[in-house]
PDB file of C-alpha atoms in Angstrom:
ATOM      1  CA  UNK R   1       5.359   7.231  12.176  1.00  0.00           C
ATOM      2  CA  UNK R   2       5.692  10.939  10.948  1.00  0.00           C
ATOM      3  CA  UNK R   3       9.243  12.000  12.600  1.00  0.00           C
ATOM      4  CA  UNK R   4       9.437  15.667  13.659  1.00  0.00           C
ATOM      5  CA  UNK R   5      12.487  17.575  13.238  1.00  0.00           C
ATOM      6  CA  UNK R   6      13.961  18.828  16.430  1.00  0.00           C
ATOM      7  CA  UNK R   7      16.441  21.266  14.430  1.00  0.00           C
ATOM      8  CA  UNK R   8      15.321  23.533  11.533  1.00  0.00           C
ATOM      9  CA  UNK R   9      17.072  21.534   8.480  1.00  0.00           C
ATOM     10  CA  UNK R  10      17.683  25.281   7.092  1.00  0.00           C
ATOM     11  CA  UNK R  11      18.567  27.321  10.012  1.00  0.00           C
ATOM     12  CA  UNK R  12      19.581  24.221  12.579  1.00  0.00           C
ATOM     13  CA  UNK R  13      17.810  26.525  15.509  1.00  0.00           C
ATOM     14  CA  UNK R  14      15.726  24.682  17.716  1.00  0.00           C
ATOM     15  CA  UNK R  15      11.871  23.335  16.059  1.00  0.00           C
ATOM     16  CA  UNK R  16       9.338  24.312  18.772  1.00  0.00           C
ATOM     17  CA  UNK R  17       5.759  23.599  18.211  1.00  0.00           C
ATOM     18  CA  UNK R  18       3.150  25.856  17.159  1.00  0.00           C
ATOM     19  CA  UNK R  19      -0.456  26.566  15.501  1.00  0.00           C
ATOM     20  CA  UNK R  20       0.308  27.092  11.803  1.00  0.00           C
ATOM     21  CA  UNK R  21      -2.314  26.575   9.576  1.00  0.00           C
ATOM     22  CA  UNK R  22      -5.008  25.731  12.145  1.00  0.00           C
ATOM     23  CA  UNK R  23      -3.000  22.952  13.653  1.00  0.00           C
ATOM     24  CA  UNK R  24       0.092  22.749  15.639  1.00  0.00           C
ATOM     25  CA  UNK R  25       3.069  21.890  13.954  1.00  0.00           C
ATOM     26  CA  UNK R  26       6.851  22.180  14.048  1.00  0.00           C
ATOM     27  CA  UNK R  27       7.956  25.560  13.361  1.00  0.00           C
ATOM     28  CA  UNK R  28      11.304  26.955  13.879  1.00  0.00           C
ATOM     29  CA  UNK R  29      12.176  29.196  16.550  1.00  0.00           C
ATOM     30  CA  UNK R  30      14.092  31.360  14.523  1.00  0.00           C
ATOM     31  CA  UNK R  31      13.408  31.523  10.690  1.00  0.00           C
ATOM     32  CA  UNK R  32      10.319  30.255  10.776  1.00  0.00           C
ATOM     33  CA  UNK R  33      10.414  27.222   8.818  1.00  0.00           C
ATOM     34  CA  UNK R  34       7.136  25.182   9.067  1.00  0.00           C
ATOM     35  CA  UNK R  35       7.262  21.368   9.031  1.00  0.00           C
ATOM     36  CA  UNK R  36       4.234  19.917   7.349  1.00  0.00           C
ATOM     37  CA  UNK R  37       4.487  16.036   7.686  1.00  0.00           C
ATOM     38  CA  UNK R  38       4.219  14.426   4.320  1.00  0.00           C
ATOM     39  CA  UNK R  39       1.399  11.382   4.023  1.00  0.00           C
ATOM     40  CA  UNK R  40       2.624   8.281   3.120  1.00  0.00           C
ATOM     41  CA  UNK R  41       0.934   6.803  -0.332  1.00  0.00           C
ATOM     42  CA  UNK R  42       0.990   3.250  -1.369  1.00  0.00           C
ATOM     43  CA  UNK R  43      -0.665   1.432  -3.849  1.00  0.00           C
ATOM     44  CA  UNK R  44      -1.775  -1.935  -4.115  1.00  0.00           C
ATOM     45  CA  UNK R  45      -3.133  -4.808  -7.552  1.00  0.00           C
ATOM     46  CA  UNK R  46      -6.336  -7.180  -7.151  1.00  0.00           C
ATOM     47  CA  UNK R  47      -4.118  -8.876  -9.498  1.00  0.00           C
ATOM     48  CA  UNK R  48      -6.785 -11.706 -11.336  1.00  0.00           C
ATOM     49  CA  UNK R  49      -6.696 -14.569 -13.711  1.00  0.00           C
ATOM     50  CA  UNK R  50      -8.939 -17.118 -14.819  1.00  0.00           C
ATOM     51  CA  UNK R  51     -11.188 -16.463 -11.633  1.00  0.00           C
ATOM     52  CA  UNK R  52      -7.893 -16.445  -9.363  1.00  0.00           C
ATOM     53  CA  UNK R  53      -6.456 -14.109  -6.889  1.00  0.00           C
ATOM     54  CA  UNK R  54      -2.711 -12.878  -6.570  1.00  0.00           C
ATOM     55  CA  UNK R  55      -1.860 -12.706  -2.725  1.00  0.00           C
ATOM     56  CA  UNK R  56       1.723 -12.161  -1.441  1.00  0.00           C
ATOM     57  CA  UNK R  57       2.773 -13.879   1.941  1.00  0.00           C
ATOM     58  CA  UNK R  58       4.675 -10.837   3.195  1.00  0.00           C
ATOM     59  CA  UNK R  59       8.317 -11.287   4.714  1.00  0.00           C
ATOM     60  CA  UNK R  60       8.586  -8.419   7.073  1.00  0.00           C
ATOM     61  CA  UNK R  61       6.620  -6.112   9.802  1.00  0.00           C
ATOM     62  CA  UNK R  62       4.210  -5.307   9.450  1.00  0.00           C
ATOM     63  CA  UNK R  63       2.198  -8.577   9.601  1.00  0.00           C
ATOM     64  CA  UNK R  64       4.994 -10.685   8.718  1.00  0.00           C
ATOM     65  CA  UNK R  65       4.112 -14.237   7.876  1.00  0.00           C
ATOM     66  CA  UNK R  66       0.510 -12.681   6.713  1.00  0.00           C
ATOM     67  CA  UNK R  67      -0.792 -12.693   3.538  1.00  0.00           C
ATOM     68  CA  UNK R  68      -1.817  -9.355   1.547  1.00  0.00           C
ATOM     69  CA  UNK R  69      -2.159  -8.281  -2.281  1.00  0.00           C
ATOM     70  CA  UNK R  70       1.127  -7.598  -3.645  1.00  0.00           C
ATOM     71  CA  UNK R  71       1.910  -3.745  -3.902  1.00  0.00           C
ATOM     72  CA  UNK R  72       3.912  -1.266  -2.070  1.00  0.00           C
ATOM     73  CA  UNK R  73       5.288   2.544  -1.074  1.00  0.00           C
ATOM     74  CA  UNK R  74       4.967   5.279  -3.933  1.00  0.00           C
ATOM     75  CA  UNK R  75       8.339   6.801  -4.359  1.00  0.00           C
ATOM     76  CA  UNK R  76       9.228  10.286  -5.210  1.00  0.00           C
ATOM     77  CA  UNK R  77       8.067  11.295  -8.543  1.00  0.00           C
ATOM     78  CA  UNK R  78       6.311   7.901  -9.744  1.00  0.00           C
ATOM     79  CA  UNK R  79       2.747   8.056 -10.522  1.00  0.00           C
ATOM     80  CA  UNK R  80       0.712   5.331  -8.869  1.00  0.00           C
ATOM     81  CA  UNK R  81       0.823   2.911 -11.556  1.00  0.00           C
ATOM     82  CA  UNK R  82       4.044   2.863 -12.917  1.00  0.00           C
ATOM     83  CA  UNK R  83       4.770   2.451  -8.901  1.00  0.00           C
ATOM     84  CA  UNK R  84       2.400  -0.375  -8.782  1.00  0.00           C
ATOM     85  CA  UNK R  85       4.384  -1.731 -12.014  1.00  0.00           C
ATOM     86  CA  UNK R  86       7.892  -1.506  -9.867  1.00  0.00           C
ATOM     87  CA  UNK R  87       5.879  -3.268  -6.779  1.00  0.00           C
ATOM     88  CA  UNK R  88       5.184  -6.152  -8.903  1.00  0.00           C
ATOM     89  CA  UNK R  89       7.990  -6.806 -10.663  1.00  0.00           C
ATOM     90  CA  UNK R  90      10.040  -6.713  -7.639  1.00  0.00           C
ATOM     91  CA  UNK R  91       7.957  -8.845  -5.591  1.00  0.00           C
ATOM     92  CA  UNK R  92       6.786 -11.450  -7.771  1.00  0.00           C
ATOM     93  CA  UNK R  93       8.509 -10.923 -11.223  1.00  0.00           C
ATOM     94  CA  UNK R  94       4.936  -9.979 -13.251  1.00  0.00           C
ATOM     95  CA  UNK R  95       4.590  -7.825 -15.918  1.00  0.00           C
ATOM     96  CA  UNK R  96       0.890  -6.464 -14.940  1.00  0.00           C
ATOM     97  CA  UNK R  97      -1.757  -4.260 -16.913  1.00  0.00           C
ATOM     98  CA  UNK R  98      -3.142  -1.860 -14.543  1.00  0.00           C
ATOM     99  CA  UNK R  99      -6.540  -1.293 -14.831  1.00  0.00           C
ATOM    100  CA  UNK R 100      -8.682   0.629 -13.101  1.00  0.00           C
ATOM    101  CA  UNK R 101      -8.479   2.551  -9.605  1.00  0.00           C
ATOM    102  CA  UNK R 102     -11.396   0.502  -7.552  1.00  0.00           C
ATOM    103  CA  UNK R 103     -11.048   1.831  -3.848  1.00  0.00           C
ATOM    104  CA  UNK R 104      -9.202   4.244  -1.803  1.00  0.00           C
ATOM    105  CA  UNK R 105      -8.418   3.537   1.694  1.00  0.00           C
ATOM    106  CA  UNK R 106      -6.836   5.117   4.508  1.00  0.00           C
ATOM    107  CA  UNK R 107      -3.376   4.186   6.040  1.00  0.00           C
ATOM    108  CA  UNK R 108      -3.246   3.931   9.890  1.00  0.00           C
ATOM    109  CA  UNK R 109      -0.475   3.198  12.148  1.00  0.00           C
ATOM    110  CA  UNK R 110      -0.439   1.474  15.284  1.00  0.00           C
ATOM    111  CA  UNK R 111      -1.265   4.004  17.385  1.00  0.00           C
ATOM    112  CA  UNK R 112      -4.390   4.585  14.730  1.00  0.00           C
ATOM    113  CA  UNK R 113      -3.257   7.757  13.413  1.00  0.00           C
ATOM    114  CA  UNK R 114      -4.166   8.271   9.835  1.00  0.00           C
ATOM    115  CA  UNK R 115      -0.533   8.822   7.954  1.00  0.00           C
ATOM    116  CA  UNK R 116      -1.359   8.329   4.341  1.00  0.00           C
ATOM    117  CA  UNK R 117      -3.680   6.345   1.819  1.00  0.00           C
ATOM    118  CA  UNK R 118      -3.703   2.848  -0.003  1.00  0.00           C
ATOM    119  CA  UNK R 119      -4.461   3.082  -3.971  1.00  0.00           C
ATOM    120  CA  UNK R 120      -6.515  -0.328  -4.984  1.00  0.00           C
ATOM    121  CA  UNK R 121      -6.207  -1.031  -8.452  1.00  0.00           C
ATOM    122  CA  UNK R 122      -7.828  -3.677 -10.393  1.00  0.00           C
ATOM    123  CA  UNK R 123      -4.962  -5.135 -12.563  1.00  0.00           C
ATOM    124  CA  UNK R 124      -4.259  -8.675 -14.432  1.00  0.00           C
ATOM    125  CA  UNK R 125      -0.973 -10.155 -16.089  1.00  0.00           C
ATOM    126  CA  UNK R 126       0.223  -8.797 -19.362  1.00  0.00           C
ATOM    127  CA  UNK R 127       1.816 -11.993 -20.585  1.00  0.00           C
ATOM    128  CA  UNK R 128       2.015 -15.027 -18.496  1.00  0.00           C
ATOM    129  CA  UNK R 129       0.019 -15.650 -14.986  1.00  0.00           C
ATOM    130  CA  UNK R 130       3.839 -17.707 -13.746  1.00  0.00           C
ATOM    131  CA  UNK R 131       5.617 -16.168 -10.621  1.00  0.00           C
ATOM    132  CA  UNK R 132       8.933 -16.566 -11.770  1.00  0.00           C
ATOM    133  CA  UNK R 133      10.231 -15.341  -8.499  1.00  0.00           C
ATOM    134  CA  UNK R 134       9.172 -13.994  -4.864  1.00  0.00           C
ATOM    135  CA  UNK R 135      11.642 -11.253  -3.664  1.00  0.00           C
ATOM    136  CA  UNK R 136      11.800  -8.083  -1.830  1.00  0.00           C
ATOM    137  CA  UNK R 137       9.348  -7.931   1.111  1.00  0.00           C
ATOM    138  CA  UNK R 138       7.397 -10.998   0.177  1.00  0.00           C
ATOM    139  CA  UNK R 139       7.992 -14.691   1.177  1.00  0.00           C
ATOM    140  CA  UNK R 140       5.692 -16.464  -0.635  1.00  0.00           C
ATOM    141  CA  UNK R 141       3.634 -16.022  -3.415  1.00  0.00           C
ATOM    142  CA  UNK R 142       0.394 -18.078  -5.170  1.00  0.00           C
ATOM    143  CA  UNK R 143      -2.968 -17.278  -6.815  1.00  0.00           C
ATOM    144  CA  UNK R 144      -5.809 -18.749  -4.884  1.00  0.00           C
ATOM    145  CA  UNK R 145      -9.564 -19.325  -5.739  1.00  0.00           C
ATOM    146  CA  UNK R 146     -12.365 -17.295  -3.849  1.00  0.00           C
ATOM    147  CA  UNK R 147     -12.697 -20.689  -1.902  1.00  0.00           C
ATOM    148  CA  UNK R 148      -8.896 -20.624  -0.803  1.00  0.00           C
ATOM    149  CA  UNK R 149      -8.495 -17.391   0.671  1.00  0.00           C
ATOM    150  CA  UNK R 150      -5.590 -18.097   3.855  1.00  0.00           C
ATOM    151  CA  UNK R 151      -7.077 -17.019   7.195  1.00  0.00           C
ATOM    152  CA  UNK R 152      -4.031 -14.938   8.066  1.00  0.00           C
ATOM    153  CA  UNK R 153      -4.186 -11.643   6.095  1.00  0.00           C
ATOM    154  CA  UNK R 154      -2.538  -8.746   6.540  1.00  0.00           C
ATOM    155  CA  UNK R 155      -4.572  -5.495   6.370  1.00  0.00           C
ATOM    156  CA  UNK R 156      -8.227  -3.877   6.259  1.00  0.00           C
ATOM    157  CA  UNK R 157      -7.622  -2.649   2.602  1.00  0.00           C
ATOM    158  CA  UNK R 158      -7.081  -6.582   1.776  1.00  0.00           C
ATOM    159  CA  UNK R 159      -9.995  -8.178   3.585  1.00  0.00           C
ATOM    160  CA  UNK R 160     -12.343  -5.556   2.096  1.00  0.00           C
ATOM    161  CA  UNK R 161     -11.115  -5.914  -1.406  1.00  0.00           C
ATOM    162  CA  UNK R 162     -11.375  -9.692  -1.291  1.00  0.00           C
ATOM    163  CA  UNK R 163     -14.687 -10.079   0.137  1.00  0.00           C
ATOM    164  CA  UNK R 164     -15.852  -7.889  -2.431  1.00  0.00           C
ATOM    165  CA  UNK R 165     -13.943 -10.102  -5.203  1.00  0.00           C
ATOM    166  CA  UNK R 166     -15.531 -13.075  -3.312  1.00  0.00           C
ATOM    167  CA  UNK R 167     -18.907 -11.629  -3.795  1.00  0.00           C
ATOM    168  CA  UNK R 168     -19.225 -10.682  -7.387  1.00  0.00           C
ATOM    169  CA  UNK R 169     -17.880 -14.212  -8.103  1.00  0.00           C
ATOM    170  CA  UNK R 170     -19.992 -16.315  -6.160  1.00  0.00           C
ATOM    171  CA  UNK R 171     -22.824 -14.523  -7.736  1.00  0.00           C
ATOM    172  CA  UNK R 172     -24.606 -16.379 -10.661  1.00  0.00           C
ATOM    173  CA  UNK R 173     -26.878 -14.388 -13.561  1.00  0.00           C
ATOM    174  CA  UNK R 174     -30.293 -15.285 -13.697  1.00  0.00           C
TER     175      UNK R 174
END
């Protein structure tokens, strides 16, 4: 949800709405502050070891009680892997390497507006594969085989990133 101002945060004149920038936006009346909604980034780990998947059971909406890979919002300033860093230590209590950026995806909300983007890393434990603790938005916490995958999962980004993981290792060299 991208909330509109109704007052100019400068001026605190009334925010009508009008076509800036080849779209309509907030604009105030008098000093003509433009509002440009910022997207929302997050970034999420295909956290793996020893042919294993990291999955999160998550705690709160959305998709509480679902499972999803651990990972979170971008704050202000971070870059998106020392966020993904923060993500999992809070939720899980890993120290992760994180590898390479895999997939981009985009964020919707429930009305299926497009408010941001999801950053998919590829990523693995530095030290040990343990989950000392689950915290934060997650409930529940385990590393699961391509053959244990729960039903319930929580978002697109997820479901594509683990049927592609699924793939690759179900695939044998000739």
């Amino acid at each position: 949800m991208n909330r509109r101002f109704r007052f100019c945060p400068f001026c605190a004149s009334p925010v009508v709405e009008e076509v800036r920038f080849n779209a309509l936006r907030p604009v105030c009346s008098a000093c003509g502050f433009v509002q440009f909604p910022d997207p929302k980034v997050a970034v999420i780990a295909l956290v793996l070891h020893q042919c294993k998947v990291l999955l999160v059971q998550r705690a709160v909406d959305p998709a509480k009680g679902k499972w999803s890979l651990p990972g979170g919002y971008m704050d202000a300033g971070e870059m998106p892997r020392e966020a993904l860093k923060r993500e999992l230590r809070e939720e899980v209590g890993m120290q992760a390497n994180i590898g390479e950026l895999i997939e981009i995806f985009p964020m919707v909300n429930d009305e299926g507006d497009r408010i941001g983007i999801v950053l998919a890393f590829q990523s693995e434990p530095s030290d040990s594969p343990e989950i000392p603790f689950v915290a934060d938005d997650a409930q529940d916490a385990g590393w699961f085989s391509a053959d244990q995958i729960p039903a319930e999962l929580a978002f697109e980004s997820t479901e594509s990133l683990l049927q592609n993981w699924k793939a690759s290792t179900f695939q044998t060299p000739d």
